[in-house]
Short mmCIF file of N, CA, C and O in Angstrom, two decimals:
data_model
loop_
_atom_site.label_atom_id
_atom_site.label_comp_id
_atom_site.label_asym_id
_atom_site.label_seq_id
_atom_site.Cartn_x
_atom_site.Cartn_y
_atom_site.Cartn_z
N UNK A 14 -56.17 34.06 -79.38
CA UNK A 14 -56.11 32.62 -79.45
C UNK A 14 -54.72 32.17 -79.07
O UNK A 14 -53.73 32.80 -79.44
N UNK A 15 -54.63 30.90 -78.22
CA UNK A 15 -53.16 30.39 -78.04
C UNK A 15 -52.79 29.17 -78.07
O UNK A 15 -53.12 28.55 -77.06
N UNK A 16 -52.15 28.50 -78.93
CA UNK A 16 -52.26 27.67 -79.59
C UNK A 16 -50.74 27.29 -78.64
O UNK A 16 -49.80 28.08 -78.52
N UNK A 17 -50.79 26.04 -78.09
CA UNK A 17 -49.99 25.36 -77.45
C UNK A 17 -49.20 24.82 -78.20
O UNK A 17 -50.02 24.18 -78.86
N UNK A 18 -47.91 24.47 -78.77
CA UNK A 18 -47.27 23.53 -79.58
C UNK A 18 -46.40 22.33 -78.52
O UNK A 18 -46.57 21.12 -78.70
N UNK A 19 -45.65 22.76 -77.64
CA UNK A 19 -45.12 21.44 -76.52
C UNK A 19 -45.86 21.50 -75.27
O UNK A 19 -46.15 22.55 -74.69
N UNK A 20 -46.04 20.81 -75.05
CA UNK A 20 -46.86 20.94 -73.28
C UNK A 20 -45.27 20.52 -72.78
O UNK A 20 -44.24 20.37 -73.43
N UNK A 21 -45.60 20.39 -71.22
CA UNK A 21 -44.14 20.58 -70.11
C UNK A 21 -43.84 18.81 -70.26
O UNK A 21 -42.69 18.59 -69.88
N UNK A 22 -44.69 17.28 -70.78
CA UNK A 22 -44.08 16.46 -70.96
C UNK A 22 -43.27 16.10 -71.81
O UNK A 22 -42.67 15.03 -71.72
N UNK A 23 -43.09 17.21 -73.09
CA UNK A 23 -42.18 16.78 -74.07
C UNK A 23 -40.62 17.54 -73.69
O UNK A 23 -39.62 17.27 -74.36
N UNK A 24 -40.60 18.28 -72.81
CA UNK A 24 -39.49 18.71 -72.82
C UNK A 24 -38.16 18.18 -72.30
O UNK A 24 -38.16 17.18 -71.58
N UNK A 25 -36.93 18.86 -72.65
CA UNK A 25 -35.93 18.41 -71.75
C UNK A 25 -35.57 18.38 -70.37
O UNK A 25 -34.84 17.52 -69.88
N UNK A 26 -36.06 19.26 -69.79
CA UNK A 26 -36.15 19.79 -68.40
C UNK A 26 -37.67 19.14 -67.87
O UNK A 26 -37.88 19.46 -66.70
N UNK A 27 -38.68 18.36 -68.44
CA UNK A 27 -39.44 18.34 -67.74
C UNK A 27 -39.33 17.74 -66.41
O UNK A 27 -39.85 18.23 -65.42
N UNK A 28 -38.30 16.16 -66.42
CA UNK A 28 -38.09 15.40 -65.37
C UNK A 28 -37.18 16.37 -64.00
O UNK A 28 -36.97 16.26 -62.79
N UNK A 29 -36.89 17.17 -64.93
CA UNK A 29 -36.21 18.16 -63.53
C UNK A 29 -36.99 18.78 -62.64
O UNK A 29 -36.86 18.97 -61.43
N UNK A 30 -38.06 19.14 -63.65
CA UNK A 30 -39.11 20.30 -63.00
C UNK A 30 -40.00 19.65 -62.44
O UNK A 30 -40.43 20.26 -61.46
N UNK A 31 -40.76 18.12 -62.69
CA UNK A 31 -41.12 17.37 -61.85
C UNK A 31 -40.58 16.70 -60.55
O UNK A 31 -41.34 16.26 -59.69
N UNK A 32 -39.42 16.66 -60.45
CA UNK A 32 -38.49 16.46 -59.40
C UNK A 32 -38.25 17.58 -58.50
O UNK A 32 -38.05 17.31 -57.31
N UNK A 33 -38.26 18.77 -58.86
CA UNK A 33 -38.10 19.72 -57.83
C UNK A 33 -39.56 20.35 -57.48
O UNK A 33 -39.59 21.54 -57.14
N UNK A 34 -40.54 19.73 -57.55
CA UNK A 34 -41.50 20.25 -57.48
C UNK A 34 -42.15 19.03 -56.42
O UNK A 34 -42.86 19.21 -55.44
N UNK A 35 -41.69 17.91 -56.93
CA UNK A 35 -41.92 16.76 -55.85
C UNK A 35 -41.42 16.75 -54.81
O UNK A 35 -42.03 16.33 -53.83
N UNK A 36 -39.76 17.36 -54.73
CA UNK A 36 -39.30 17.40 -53.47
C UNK A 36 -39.50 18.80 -53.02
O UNK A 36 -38.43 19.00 -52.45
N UNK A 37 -40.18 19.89 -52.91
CA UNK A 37 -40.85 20.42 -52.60
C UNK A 37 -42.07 19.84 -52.13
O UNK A 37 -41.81 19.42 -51.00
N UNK A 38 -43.10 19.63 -52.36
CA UNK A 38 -44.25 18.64 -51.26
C UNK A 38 -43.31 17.85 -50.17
O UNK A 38 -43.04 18.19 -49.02
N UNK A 39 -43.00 17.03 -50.69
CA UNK A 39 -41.71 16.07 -49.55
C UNK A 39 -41.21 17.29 -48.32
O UNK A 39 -41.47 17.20 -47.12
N UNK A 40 -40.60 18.18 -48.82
CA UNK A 40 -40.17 19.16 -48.02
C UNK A 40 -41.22 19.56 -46.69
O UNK A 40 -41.00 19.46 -45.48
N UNK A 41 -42.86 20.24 -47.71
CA UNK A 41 -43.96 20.87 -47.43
C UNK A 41 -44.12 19.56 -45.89
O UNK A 41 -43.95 19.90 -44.71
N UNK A 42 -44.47 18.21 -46.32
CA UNK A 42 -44.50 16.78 -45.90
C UNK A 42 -43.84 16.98 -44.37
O UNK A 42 -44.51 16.91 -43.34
N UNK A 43 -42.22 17.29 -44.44
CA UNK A 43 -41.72 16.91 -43.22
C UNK A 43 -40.55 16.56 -43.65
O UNK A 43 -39.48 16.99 -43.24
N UNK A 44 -40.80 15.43 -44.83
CA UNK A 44 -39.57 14.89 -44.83
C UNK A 44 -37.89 15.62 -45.72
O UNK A 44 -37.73 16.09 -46.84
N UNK A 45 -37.17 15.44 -44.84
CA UNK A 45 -35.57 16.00 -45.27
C UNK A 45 -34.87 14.73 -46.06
O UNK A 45 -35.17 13.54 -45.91
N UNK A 46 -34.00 15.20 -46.83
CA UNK A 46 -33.10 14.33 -48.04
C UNK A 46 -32.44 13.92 -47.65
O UNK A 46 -31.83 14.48 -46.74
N UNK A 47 -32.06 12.46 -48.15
CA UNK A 47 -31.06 12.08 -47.09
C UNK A 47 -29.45 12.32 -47.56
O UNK A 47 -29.20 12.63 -48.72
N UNK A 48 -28.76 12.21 -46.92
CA UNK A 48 -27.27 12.62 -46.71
C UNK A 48 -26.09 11.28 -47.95
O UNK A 48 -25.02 11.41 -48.54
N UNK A 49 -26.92 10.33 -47.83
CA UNK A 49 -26.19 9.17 -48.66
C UNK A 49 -26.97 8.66 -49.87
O UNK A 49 -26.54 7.62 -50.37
N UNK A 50 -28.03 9.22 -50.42
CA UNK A 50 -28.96 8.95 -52.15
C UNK A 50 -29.52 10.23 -52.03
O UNK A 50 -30.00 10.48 -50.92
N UNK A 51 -29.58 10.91 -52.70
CA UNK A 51 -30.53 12.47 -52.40
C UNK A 51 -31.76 11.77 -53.20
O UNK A 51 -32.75 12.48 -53.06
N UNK A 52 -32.05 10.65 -53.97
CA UNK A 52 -33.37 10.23 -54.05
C UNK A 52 -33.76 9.19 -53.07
O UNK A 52 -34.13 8.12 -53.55
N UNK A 53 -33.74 9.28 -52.07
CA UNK A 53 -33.99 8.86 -50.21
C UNK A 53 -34.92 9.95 -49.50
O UNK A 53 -34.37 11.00 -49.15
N UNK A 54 -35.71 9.85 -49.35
CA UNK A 54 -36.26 11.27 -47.88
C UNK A 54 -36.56 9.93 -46.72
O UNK A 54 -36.46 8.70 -46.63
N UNK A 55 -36.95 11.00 -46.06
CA UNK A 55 -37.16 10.17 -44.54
C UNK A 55 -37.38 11.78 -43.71
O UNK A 55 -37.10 12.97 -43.84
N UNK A 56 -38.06 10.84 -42.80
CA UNK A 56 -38.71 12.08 -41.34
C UNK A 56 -39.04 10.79 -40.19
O UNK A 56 -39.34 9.62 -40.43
N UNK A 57 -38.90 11.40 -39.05
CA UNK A 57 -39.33 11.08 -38.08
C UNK A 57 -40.39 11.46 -37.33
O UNK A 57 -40.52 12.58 -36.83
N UNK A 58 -41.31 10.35 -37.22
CA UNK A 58 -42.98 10.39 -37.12
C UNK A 58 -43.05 10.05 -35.86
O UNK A 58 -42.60 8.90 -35.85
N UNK A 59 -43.45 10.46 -34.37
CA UNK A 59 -43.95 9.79 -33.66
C UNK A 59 -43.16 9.10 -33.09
O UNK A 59 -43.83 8.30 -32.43
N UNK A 60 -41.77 8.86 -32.88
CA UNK A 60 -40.65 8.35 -32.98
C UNK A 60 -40.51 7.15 -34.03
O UNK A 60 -39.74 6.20 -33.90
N UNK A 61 -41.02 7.27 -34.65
CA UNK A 61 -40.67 5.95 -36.15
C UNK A 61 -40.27 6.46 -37.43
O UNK A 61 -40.90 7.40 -37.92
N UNK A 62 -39.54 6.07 -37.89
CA UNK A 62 -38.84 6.62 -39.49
C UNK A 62 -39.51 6.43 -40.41
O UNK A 62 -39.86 5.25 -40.49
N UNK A 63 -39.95 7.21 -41.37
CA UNK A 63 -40.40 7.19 -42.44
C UNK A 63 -39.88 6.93 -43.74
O UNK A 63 -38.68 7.17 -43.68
N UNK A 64 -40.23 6.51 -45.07
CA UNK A 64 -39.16 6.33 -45.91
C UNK A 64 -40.04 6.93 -47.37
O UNK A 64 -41.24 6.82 -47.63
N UNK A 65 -38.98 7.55 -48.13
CA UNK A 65 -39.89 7.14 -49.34
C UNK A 65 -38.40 7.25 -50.76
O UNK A 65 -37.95 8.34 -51.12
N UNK A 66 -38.20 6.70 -50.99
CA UNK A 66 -37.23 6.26 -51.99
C UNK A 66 -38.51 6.24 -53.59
O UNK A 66 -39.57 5.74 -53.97
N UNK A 67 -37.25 7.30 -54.09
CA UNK A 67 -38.03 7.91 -55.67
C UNK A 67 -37.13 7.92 -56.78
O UNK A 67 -36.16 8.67 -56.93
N UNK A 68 -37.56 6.98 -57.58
CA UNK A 68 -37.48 6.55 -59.09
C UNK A 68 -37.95 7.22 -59.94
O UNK A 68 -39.11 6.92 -60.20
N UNK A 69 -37.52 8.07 -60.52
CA UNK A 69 -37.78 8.57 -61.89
C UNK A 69 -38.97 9.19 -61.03
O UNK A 69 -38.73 10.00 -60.13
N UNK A 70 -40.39 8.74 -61.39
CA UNK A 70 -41.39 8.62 -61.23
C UNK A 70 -42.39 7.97 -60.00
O UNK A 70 -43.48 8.36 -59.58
N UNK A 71 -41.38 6.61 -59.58
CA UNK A 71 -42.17 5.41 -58.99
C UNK A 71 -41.76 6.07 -57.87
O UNK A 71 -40.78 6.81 -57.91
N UNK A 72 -42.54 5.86 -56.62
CA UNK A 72 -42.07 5.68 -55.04
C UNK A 72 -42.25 4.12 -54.69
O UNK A 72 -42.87 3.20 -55.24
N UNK A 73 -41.52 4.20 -53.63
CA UNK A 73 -41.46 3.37 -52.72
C UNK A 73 -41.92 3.78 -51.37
O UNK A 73 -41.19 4.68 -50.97
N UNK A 74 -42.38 3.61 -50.93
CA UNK A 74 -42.74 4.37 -49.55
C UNK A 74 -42.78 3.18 -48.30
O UNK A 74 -43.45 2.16 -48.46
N UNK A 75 -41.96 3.41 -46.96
CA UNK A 75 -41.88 2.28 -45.97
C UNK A 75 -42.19 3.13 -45.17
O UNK A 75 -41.52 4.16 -45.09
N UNK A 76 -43.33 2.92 -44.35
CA UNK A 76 -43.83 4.12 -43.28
C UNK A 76 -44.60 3.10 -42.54
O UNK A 76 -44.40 1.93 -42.83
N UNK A 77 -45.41 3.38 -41.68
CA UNK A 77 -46.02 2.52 -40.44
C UNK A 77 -47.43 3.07 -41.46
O UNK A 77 -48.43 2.43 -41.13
N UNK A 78 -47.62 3.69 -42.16
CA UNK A 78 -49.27 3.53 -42.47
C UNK A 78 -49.02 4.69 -43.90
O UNK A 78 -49.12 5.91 -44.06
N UNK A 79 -48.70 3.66 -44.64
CA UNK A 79 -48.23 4.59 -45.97
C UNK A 79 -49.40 4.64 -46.65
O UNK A 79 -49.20 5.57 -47.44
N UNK A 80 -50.52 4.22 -46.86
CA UNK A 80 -51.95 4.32 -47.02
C UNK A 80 -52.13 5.64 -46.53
O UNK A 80 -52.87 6.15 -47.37
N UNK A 81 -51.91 6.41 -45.75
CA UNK A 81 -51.91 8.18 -45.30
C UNK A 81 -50.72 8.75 -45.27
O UNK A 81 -50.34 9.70 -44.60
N UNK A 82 -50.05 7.98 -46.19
CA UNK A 82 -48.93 9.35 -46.75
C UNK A 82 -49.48 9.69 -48.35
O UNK A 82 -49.72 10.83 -48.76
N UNK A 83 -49.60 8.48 -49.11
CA UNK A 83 -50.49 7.97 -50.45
C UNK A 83 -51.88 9.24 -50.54
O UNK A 83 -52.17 10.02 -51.44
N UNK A 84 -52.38 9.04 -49.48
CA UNK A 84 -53.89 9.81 -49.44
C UNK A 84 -53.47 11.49 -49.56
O UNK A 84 -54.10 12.31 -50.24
N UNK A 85 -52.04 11.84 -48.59
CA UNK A 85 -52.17 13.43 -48.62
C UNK A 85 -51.77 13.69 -49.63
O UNK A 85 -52.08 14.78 -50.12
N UNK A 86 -50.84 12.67 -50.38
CA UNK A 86 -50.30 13.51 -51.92
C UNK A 86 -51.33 13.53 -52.64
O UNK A 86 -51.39 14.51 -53.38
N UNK A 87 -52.32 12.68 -52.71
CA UNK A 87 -53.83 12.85 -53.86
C UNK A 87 -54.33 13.93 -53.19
O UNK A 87 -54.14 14.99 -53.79
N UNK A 88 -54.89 14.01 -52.20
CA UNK A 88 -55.54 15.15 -51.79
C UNK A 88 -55.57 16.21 -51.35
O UNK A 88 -56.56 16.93 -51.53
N UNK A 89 -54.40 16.65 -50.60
CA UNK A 89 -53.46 17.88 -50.66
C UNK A 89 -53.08 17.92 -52.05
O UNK A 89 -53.72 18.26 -53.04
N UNK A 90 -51.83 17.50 -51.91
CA UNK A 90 -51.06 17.99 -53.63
C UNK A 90 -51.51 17.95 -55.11
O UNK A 90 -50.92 18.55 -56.00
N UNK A 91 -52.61 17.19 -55.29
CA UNK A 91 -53.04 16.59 -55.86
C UNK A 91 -52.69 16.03 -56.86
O UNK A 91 -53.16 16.24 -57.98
N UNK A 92 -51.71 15.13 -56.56
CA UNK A 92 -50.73 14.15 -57.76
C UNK A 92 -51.57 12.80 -58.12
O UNK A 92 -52.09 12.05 -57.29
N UNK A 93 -51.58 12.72 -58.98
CA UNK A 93 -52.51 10.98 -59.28
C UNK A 93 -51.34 10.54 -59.26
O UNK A 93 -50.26 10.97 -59.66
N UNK A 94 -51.92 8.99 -58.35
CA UNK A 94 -51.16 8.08 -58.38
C UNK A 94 -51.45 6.92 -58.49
O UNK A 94 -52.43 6.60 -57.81
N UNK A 95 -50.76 5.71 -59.40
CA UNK A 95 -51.52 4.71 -59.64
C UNK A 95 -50.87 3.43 -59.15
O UNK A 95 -49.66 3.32 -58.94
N UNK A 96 -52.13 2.06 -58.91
CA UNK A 96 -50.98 1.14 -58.89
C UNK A 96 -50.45 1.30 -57.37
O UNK A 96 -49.39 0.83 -56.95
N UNK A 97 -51.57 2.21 -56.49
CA UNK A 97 -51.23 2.21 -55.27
C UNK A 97 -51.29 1.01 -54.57
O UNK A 97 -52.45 0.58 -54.58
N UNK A 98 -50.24 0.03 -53.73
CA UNK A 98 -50.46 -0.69 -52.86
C UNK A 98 -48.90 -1.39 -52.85
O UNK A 98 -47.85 -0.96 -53.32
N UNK A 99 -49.21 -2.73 -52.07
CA UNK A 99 -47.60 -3.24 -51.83
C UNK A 99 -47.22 -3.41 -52.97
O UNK A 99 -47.85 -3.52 -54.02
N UNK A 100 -46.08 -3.45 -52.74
CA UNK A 100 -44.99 -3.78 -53.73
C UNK A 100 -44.84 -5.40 -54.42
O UNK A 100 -44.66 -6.45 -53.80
N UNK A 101 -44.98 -5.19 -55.98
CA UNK A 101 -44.77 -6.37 -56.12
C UNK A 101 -44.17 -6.87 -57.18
O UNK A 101 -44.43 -7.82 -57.92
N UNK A 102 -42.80 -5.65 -57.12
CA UNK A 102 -41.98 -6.21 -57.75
C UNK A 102 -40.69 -5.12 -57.46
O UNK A 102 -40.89 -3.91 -57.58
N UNK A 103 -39.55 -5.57 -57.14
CA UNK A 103 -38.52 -4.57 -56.86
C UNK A 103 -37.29 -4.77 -57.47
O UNK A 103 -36.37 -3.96 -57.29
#
C-alpha cells in the first residue's frame, strides 16, 4: 500500500519543476529564450515571429494563429488550459 502524504503542488520546488518542464515543450515547440526576459520565448514561423511571454502560470501568446499553438500544448503535451482566448485583461 502507498499512501501519498504531499503531491508535487504543495511543494517548494514545485513552481520550478513546472517551469522547467514547460520550457522544455517550448524548447520540444521550436521556440528559443529570449536573450533580454528568460520568461520571453519566440521562434520564427514562416518568416513571422512568434511570442509567448509566461507568468507564473498564465501565457500570453502573440502568434499569427495562436488558436494552433493553444491546441498542440492540449494535445501533444497534454497541459489543460483554461480561459483560452484574447486577452482581457493585462
Amino acid at each position: 500500500t502507498l499512501k501519498i502524504s504531499k503531491a508535487l503542488y504543495g511543494l517548494k520546488s514545485s513552481g520550478l519543476r513546472w517551469h522547467e518542464k514547460f520550457a522544455d515543450t517550448l524548447r520540444h515547440m521550436g521556440f528559443e529564450i529570449s536573450k533580454a526576459d528568460p520568461d520571453v520565448w519566440m521562434r520564427c514561423k514562416e518568416k513571422i515571429w512568434e511570442y509567448i511571454a509566461v507568468y507564473v502560470d498564465d501565457l500570453a501568446i502573440a502568434a499569427k494563429d495562436p488558436k494552433q499553438i493553444c491546441d498542440t500544448l492540449m494535445t501533444k503535451y497534454k497541459y489543460k488550459l483554461k480561459d483560452v482566448g484574447p486577452l482581457s485583461y493585462h
